Each structure stands twice: as C-alpha cells, then as structure tokens.
PDB file of C-alpha atoms in Angstrom:
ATOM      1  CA  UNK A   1     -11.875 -18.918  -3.672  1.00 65.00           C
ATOM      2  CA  UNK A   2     -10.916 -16.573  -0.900  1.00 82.00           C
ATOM      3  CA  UNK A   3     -11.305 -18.394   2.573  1.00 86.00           C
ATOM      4  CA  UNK A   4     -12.690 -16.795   5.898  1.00 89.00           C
ATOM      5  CA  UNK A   5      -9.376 -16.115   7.642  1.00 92.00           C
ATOM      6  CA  UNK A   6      -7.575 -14.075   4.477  1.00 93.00           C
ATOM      7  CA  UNK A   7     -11.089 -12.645   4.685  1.00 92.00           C
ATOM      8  CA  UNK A   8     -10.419 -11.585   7.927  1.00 94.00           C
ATOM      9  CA  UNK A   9      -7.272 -10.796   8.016  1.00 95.00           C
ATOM     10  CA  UNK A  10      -7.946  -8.141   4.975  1.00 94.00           C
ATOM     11  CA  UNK A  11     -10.359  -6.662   6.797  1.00 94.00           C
ATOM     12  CA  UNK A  12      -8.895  -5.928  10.217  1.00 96.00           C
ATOM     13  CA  UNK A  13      -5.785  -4.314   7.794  1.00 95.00           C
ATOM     14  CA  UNK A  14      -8.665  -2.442   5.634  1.00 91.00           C
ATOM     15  CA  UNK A  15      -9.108  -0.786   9.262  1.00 93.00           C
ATOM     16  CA  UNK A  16      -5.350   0.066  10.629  1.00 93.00           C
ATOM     17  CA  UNK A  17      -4.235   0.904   7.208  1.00 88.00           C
ATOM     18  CA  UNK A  18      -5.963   4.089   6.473  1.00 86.00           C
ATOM     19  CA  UNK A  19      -4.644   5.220  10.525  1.00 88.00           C
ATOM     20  CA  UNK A  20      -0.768   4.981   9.854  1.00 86.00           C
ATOM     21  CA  UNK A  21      -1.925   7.375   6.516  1.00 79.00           C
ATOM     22  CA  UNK A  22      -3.553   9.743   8.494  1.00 80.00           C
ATOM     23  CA  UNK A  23      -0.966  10.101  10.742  1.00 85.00           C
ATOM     24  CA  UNK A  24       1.669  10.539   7.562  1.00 81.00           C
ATOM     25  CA  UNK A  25      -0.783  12.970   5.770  1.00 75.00           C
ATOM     26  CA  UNK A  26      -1.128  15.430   8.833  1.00 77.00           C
ATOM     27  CA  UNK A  27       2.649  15.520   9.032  1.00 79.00           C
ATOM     28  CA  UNK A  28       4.680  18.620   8.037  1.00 76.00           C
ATOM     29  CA  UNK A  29       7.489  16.997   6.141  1.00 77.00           C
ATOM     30  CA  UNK A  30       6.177  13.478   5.070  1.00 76.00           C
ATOM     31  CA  UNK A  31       9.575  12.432   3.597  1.00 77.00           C
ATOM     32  CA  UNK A  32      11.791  12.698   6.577  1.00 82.00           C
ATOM     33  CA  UNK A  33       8.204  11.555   8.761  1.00 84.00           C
ATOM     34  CA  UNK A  34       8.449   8.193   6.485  1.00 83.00           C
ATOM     35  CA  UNK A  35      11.712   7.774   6.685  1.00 85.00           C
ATOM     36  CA  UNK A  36      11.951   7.736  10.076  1.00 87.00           C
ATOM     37  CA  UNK A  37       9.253   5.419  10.090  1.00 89.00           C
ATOM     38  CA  UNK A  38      11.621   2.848   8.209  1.00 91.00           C
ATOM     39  CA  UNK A  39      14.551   3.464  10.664  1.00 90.00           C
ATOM     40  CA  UNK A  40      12.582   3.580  13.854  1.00 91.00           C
ATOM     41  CA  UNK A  41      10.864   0.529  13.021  1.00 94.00           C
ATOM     42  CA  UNK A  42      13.783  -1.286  11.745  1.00 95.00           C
ATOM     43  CA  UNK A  43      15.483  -0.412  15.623  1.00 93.00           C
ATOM     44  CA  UNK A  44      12.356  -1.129  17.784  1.00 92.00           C
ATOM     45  CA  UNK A  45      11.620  -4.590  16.267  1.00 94.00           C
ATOM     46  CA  UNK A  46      15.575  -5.705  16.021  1.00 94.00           C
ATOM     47  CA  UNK A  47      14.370  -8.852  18.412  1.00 94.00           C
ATOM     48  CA  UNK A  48      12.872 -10.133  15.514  1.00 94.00           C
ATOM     49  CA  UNK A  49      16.111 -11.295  14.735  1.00 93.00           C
ATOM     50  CA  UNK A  50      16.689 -13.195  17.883  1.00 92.00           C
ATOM     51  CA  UNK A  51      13.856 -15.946  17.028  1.00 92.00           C
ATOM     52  CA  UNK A  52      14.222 -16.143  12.942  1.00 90.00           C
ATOM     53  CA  UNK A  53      17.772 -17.026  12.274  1.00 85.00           C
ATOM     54  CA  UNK A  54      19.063 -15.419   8.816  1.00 91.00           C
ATOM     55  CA  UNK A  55      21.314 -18.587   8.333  1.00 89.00           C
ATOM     56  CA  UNK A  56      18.432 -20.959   7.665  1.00 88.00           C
ATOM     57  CA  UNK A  57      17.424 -18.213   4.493  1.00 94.00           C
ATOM     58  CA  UNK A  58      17.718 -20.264   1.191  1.00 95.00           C
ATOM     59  CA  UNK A  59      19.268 -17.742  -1.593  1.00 96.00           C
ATOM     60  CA  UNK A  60      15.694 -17.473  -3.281  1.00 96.00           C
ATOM     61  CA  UNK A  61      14.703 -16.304  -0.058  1.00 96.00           C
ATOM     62  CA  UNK A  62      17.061 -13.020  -0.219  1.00 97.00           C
ATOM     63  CA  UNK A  63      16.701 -12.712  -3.823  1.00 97.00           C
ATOM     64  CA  UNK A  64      12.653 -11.921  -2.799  1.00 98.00           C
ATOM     65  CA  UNK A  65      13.614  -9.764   0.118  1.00 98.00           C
ATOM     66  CA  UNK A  66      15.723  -7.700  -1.811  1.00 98.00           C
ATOM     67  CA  UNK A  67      13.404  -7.366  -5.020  1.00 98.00           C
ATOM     68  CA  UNK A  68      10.322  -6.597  -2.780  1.00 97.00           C
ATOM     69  CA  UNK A  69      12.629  -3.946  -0.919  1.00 97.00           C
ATOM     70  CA  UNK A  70      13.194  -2.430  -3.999  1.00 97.00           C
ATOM     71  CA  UNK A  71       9.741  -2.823  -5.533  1.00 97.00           C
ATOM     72  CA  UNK A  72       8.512  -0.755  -2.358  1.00 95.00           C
ATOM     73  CA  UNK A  73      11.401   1.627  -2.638  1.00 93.00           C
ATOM     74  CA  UNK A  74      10.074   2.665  -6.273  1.00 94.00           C
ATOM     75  CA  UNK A  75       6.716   2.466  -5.646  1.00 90.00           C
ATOM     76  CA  UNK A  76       6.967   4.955  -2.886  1.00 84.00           C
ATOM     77  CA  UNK A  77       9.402   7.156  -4.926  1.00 85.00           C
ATOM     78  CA  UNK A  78       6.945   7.213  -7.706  1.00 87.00           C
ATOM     79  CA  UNK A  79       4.214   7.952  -5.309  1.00 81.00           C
ATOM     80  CA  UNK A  80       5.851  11.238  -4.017  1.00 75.00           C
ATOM     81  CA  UNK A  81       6.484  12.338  -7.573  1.00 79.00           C
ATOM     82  CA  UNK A  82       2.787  11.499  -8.213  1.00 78.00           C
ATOM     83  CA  UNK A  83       1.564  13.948  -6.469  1.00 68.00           C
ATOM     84  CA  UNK A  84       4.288  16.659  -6.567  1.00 71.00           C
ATOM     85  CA  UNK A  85       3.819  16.407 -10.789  1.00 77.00           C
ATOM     86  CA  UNK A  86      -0.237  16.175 -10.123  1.00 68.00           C
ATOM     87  CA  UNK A  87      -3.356  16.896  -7.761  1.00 64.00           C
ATOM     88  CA  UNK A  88      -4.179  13.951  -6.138  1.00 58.00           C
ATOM     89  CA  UNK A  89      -8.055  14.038  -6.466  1.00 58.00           C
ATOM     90  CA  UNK A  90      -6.653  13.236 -10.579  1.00 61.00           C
ATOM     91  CA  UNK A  91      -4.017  10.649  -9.988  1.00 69.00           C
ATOM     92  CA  UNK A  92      -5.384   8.827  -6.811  1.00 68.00           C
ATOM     93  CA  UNK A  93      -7.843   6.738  -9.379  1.00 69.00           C
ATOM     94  CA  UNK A  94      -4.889   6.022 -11.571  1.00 76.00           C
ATOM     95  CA  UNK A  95      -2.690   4.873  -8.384  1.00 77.00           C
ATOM     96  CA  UNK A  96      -5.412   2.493  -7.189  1.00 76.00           C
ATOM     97  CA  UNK A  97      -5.496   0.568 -10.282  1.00 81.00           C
ATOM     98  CA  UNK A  98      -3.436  -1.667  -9.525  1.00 87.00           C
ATOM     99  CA  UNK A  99      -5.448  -4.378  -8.826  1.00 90.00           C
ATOM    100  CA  UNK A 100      -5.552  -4.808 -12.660  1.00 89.00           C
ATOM    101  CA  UNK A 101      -1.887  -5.055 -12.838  1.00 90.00           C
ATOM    102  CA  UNK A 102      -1.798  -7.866 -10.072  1.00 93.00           C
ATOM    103  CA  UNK A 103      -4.337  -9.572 -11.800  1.00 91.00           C
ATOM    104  CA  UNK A 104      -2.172 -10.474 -14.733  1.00 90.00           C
ATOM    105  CA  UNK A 105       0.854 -10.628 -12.430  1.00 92.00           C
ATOM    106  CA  UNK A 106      -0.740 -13.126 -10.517  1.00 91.00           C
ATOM    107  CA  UNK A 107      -1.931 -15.400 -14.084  1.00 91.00           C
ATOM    108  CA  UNK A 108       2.028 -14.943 -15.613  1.00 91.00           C
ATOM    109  CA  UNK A 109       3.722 -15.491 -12.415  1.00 89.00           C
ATOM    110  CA  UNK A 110       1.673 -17.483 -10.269  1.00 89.00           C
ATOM    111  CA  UNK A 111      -0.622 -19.535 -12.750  1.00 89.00           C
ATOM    112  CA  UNK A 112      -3.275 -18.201 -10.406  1.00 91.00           C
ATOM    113  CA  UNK A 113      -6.488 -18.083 -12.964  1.00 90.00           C
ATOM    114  CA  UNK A 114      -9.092 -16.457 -11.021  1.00 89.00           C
ATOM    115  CA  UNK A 115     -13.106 -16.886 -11.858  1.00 89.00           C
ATOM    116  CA  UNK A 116     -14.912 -14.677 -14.166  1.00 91.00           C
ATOM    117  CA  UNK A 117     -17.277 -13.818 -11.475  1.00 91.00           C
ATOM    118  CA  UNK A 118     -13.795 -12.792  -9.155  1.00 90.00           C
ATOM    119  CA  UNK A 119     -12.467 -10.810 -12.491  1.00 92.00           C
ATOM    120  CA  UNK A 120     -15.879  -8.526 -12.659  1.00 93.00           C
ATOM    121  CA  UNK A 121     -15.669  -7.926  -8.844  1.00 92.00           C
ATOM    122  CA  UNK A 122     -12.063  -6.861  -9.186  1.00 93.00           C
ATOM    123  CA  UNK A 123     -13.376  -4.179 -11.611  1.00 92.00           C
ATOM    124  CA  UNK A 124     -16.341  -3.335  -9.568  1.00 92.00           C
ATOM    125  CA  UNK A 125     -13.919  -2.718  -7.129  1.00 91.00           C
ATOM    126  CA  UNK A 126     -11.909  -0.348  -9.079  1.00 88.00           C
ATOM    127  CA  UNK A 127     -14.653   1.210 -10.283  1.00 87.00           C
ATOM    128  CA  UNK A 128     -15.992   2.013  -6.857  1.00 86.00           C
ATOM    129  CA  UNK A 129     -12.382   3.054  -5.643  1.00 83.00           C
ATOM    130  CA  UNK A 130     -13.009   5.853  -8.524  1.00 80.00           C
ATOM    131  CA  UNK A 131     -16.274   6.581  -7.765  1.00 82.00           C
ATOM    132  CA  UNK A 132     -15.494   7.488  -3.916  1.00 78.00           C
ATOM    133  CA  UNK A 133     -12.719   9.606  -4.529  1.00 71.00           C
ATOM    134  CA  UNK A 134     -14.878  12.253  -6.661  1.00 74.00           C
ATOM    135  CA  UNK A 135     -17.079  15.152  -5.666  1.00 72.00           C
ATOM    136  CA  UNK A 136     -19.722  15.108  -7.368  1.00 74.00           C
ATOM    137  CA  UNK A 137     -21.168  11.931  -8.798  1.00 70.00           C
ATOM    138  CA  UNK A 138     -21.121  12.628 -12.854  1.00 69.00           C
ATOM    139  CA  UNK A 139     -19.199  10.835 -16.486  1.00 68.00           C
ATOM    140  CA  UNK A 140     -17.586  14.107 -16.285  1.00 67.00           C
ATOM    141  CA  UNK A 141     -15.999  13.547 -12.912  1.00 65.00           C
ATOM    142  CA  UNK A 142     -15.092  10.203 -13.889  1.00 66.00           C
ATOM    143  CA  UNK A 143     -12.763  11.139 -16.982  1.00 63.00           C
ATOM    144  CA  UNK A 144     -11.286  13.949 -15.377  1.00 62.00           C
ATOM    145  CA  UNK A 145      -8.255  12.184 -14.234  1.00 58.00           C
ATOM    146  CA  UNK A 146      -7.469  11.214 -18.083  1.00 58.00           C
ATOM    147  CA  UNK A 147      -8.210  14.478 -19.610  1.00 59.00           C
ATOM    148  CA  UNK A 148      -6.828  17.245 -17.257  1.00 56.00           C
ATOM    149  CA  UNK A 149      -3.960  15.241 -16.134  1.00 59.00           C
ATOM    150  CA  UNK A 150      -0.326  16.135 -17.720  1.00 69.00           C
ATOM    151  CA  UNK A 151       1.606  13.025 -19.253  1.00 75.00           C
ATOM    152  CA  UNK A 152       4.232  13.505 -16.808  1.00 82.00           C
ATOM    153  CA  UNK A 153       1.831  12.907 -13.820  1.00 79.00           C
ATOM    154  CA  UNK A 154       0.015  10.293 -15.771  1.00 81.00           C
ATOM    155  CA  UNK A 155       2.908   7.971 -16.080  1.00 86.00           C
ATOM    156  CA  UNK A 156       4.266   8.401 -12.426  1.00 86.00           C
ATOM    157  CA  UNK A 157       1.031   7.327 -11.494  1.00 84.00           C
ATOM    158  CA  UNK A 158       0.953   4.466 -13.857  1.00 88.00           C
ATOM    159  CA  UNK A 159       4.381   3.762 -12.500  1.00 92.00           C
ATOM    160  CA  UNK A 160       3.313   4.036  -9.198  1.00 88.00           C
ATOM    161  CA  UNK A 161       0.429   1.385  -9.933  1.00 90.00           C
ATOM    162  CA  UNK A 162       2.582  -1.159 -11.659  1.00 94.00           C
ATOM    163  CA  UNK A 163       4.999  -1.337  -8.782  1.00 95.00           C
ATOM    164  CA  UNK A 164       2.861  -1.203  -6.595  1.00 93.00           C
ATOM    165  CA  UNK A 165       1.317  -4.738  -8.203  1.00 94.00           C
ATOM    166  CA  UNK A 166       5.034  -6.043  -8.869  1.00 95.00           C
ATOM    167  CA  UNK A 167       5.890  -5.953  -5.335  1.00 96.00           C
ATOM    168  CA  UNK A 168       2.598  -7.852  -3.857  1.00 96.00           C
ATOM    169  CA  UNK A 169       3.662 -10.627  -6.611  1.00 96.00           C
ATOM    170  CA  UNK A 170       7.203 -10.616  -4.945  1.00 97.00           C
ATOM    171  CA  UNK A 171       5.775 -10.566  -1.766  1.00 97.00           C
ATOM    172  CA  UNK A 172       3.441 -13.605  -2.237  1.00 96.00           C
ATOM    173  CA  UNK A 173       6.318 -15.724  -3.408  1.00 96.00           C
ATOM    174  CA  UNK A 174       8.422 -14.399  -0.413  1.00 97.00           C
ATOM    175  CA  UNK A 175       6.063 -15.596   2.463  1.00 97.00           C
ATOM    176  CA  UNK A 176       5.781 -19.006   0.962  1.00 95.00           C
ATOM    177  CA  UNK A 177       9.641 -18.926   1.084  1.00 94.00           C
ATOM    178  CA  UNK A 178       9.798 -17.489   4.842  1.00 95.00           C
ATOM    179  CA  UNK A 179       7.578 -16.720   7.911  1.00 96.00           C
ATOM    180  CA  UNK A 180       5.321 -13.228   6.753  1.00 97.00           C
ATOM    181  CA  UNK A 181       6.958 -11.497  10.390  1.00 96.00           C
ATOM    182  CA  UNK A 182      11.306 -12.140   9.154  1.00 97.00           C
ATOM    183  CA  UNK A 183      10.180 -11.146   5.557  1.00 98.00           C
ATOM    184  CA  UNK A 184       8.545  -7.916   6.458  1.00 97.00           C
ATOM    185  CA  UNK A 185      11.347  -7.021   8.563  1.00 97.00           C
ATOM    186  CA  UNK A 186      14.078  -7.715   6.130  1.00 97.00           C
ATOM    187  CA  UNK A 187      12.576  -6.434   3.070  1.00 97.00           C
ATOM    188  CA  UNK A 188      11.133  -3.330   5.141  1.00 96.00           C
ATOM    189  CA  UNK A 189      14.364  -2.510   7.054  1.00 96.00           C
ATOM    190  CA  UNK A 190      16.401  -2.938   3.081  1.00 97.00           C
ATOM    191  CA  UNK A 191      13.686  -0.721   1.787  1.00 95.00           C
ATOM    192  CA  UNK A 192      14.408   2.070   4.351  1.00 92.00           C
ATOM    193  CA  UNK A 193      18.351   1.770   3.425  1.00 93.00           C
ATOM    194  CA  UNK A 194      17.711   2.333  -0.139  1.00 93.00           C
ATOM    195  CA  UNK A 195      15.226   5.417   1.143  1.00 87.00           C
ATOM    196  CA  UNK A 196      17.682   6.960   3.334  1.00 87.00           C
ATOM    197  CA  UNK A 197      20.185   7.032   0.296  1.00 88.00           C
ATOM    198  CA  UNK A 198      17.593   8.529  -1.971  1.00 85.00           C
ATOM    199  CA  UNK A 199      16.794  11.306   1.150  1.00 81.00           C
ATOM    200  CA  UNK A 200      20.715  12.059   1.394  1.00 81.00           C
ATOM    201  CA  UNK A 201      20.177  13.274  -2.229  1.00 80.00           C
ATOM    202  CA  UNK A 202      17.512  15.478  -1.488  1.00 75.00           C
ATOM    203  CA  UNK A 203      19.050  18.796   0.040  1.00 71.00           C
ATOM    204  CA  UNK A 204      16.719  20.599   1.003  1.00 68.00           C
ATOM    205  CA  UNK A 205      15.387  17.994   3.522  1.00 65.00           C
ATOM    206  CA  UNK A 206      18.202  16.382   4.930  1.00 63.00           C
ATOM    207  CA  UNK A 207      18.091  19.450   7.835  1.00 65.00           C
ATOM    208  CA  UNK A 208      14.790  18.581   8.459  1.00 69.00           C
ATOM    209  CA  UNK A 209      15.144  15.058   9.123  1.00 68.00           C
ATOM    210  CA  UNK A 210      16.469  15.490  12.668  1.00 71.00           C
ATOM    211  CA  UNK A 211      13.584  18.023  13.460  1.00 75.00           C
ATOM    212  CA  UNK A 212      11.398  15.518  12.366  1.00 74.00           C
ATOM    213  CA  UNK A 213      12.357  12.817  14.420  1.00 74.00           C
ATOM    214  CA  UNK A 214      12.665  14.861  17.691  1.00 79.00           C
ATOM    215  CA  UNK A 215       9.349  16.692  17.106  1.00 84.00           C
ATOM    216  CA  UNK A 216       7.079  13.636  16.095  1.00 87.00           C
ATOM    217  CA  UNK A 217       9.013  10.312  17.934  1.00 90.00           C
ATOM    218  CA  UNK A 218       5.592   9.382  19.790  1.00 92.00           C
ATOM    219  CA  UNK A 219       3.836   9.593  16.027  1.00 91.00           C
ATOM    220  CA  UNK A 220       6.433   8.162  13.557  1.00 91.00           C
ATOM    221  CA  UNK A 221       6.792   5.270  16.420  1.00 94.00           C
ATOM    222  CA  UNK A 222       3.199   4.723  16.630  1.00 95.00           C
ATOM    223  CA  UNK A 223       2.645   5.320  12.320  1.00 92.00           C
ATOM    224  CA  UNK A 224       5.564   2.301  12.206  1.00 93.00           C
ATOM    225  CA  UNK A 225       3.485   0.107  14.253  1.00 95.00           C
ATOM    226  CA  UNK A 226       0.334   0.472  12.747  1.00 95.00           C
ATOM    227  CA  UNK A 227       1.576   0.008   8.978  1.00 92.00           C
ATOM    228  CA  UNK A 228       3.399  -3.208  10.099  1.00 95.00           C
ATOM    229  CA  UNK A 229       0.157  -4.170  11.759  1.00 95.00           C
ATOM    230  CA  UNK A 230      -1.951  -4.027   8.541  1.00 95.00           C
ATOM    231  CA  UNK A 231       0.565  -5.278   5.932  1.00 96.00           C
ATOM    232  CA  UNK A 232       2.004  -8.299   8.110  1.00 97.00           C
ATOM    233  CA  UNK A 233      -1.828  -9.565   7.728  1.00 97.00           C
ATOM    234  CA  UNK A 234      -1.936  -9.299   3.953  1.00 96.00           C
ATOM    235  CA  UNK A 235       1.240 -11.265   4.057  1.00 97.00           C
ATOM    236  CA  UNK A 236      -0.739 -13.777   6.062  1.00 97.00           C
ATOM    237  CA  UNK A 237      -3.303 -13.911   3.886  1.00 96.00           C
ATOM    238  CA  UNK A 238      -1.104 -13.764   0.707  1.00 95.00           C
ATOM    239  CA  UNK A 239      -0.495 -17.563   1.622  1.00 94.00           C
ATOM    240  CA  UNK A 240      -3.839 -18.939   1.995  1.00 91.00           C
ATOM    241  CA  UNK A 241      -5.947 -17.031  -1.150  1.00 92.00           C
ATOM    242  CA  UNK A 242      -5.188 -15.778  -4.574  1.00 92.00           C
ATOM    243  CA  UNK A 243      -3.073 -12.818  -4.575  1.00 94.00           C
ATOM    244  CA  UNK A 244      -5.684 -10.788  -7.131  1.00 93.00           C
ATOM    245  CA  UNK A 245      -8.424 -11.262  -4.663  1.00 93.00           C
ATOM    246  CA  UNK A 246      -6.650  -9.991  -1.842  1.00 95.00           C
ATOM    247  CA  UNK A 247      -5.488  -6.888  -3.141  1.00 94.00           C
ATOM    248  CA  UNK A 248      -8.586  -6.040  -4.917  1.00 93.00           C
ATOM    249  CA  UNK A 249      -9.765  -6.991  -1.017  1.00 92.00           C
ATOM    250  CA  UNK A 250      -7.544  -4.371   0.259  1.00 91.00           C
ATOM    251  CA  UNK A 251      -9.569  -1.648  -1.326  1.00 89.00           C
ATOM    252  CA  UNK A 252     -11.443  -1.468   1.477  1.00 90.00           C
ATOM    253  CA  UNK A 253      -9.089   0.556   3.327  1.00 86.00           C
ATOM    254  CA  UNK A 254     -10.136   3.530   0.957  1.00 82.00           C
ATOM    255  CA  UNK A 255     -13.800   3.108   2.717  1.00 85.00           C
ATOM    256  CA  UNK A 256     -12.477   3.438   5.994  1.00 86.00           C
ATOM    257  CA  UNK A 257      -9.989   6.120   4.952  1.00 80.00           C
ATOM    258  CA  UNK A 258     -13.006   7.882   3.824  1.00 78.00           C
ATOM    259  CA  UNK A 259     -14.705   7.828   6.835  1.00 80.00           C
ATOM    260  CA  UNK A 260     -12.105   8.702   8.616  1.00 78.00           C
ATOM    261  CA  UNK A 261     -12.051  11.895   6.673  1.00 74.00           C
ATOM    262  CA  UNK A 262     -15.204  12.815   7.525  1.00 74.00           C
ATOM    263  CA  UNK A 263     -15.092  11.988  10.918  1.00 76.00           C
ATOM    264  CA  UNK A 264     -11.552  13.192  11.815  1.00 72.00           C
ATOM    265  CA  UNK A 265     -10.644  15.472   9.109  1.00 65.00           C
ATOM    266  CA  UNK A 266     -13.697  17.110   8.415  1.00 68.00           C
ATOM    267  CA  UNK A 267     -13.671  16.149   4.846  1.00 66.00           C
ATOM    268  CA  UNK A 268     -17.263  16.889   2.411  1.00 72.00           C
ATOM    269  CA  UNK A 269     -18.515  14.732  -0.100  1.00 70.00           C
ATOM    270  CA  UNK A 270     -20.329  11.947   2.132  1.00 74.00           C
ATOM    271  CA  UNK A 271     -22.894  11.229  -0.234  1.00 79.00           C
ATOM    272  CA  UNK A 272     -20.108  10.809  -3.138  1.00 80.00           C
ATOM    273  CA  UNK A 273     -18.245   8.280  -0.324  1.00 79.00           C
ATOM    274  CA  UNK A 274     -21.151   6.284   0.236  1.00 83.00           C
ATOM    275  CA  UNK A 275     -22.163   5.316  -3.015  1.00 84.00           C
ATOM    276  CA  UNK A 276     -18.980   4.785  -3.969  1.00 84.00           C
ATOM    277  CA  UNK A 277     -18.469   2.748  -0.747  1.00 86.00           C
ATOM    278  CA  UNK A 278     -21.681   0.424  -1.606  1.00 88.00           C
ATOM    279  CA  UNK A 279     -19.984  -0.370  -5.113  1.00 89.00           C
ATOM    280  CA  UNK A 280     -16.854  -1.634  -3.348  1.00 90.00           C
ATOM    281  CA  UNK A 281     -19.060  -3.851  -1.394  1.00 89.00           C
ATOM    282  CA  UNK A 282     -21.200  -5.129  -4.412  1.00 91.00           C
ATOM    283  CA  UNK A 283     -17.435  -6.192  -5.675  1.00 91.00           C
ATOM    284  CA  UNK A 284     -16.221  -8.145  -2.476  1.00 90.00           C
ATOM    285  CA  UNK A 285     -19.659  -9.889  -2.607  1.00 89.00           C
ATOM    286  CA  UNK A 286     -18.323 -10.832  -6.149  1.00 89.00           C
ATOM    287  CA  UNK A 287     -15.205 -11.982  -5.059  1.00 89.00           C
ATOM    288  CA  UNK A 288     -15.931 -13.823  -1.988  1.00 85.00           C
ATOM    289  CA  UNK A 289     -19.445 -15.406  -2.782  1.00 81.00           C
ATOM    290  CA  UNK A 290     -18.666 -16.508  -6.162  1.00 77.00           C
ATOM    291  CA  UNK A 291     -14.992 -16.160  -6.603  1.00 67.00           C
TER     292      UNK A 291
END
C-alpha cells in the first residue's frame, strides 16, 4: 500500500517535473542545454560533499551509484535517438511504458508483489498516459504509434522504456543503501561524466556547448534545480512504498505537463488532455485506495 507521505512527495514532483522539461524543450540545442545541466549542478551543489562523507560508502553502495549513473546515461541516450529516428506524438506512448517494465523489475528484484487492484491501476495509468498524448480521441489514434512507427524508432523507444525502469530498480536499492540527497549527487554528477564523453563524440555540437552555457546560465542553473527538486522526492518516496506504485504515480507529471502546454505553450487538444487526464486519476484511485 502506498502511504500519505510517498503520496505526497509524488505529487509535489508530478508538479516541478514537467517545469525543468519545459525549460529543456524551449532550448535551442538541448544536448549541450542538458549537459550543462549535469556539470552546473554537479559544481553548485559540491557542499553536499562536506556533510555526507564518501568514506562511510559500503562497496554495494558505489556499485548502485555507478549502475544507476549508467542506467540514466542510456536511458537519456536512447531518448535523444527516440525522437531523432521518430515523431514524438508516435514514440512518447511507447517511452511511458515503463511502468510495466518496473512492475516486473520490482517482483524479480525486489520480491515486491503488488495487489491486483494496484496492477489494473498501473495499466489504467498507462492507458491514460496514451490517451492524453493523442489528438483526437479514436482506436485509430491509439494504434498509430505501432503501425506508422519504423522498427528502428520502435526499439529506441522500447530501449528507452526498459532503462528507464532498470534505473528506478537501481535507484530503490541505492537509497536504502545511502541518504536519497549523496546518492543523487553521486550517481547524477557520474552520469554527466559519462554524458560529456558521449558529447565530445558528437562534432557538430561540441562548438555549441560554450554558447550554450554563456547564453542560457540563469536557465540551465534554474532547469538543474528544479529536476533535482522532483527526483530527490521520488527517491524519498522510493523508501517508504513499492517502487511499481510510485512510478506508475509519477505519471502524473504528464497531466501537469499538459497543462502547462496549454497554458504556456499554447498547445490544442484540451479536450483530448482532459479525458485522458481523468483516466490517470481513475488509476491512482486504484493504486492508492485499494493498492
């Protein structure tokens, strides 16, 4: 059963995390932008350091920072590709799947057996997250990801999905190994060293990075903040509730993303959002009333 503080705590994320995205998907380069966001984050919140000392780290400790670094590192890789290989109004369903993923994660690697009830809201959930990201509310609409989609696309998004899920598994058994504030530093901080390798690959960005960082300090800064903000309480809550109920929890950050939209973005579609918003909620219901 998910208690009221993880309940909370998901919330209040569901409401910065969709702001830190905003910021990201209104930037002109969002590989350098995020990048920048690992580095300037890993410098501002150094002090970290000063009250968590690495020496009392037990070696399954690192082994978890390390494999969640790198379980973010992919999953962000694969999410670029995802949507250079395909339109995002076709893989986005795909990519938000992975509740299902964590759900088996968390039986194999946890032993956490969630209810029935909890296993049809998870669904509901995914269902809805499908729902609101159409435009027009029809079967048709609904199968379009799977049959207009190339293979190529369709397995970065699956990839981005399963890593996605592998790295909240990770993470759950790395903030019962260390306080959730040192583990999202170290893992976060690793993840941007293994991203800043990847970008010295890329050639055609690496001049843009310092443009980047000059031009949009105030928003990469502010972008860092915010996404440690919303994760560092899903860490919280990672240690006090079932891992497949909080990230099937989570997926109400795509409600307030979409409203966001429409109110800051101008985006359409508001009846398509709503009832695909009110499905989301008929699946937390699920999961916290009966799960």
């Amino acid at each position: 059963m998910i208690t009221k503080l993880s309940f909370i705590l998901v919330i209040i994320s569901g409401i910065i995390h969709p702001l830190w995205n905003l910021i990201l998907k209104k930037s002109d380069e969002k590989v350098a932008f995020y990048l920048n966001m690992h580095l300037v984050y890993t410098a501002l919140f150094g002090f970290i350091l000063l009250f968590y000392p690495l020496k009392e780290i037990t070696l399954l400790g690192w082994a978890f920072v390390v494999l969640s670094a790198f379980m973010h590192f992919l999953y962000q890789i694969y999410l670029c590709r995802t949507y250079y290989l395909g339109d995002m109004s076709l893989t986005y369903p795909i990519i938000r799947s992975a509740p299902i993923f964590v759900l088996f994660g968390g039986i194999i690697f946890l032993r956490e057996m969630p209810s029935l009830w909890a296993v049809a809201g998870i669904i509901t959930v995914i269902f809805g997250v499908n729902v609101i990201n159409q435009k027009t509310l029809s079967f048709a609409a609904m199968l379009a990801p799977f049959r207009h989609m190339n293979k190529a696309a369709t397995i970065a998004a699956l990839l981005t999905a399963f890593f996605s899920a592998c790295y909240s598994v990770v993470d759950k058994k790395g903030v019962l190994a260390m306080d959730p504030i040192l583990f999202f530093y170290l893992f976060f901080t690793l993840s941007g060293f293994f991203f800043l390798v990847y970008f010295a690959f890329l050639k055609e960005k690496r001049g843009r990075y310092m443009q980047v960082l000059k031009k949009d300090i105030f928003k990469i800064t502010l972008a860092a903040v915010l996404e440690f903000s919303s994760y560092i309480l899903i860490l919280y809550a990672f240690r006090v509730s079932k891992i497949a109920y909080i990230v099937a929890l989570r997926q109400i950050s795509v409600v307030f993303g979409a409203l966001y939209g429409i109110l800051f973005l101008k985006e359409k579609h508001a009846d398509v959002r709503f009832v695909g918003s009110v499905i989301i909620f008929i699946g937390i219901f699920l999961i916290t009333v009966f799960g």
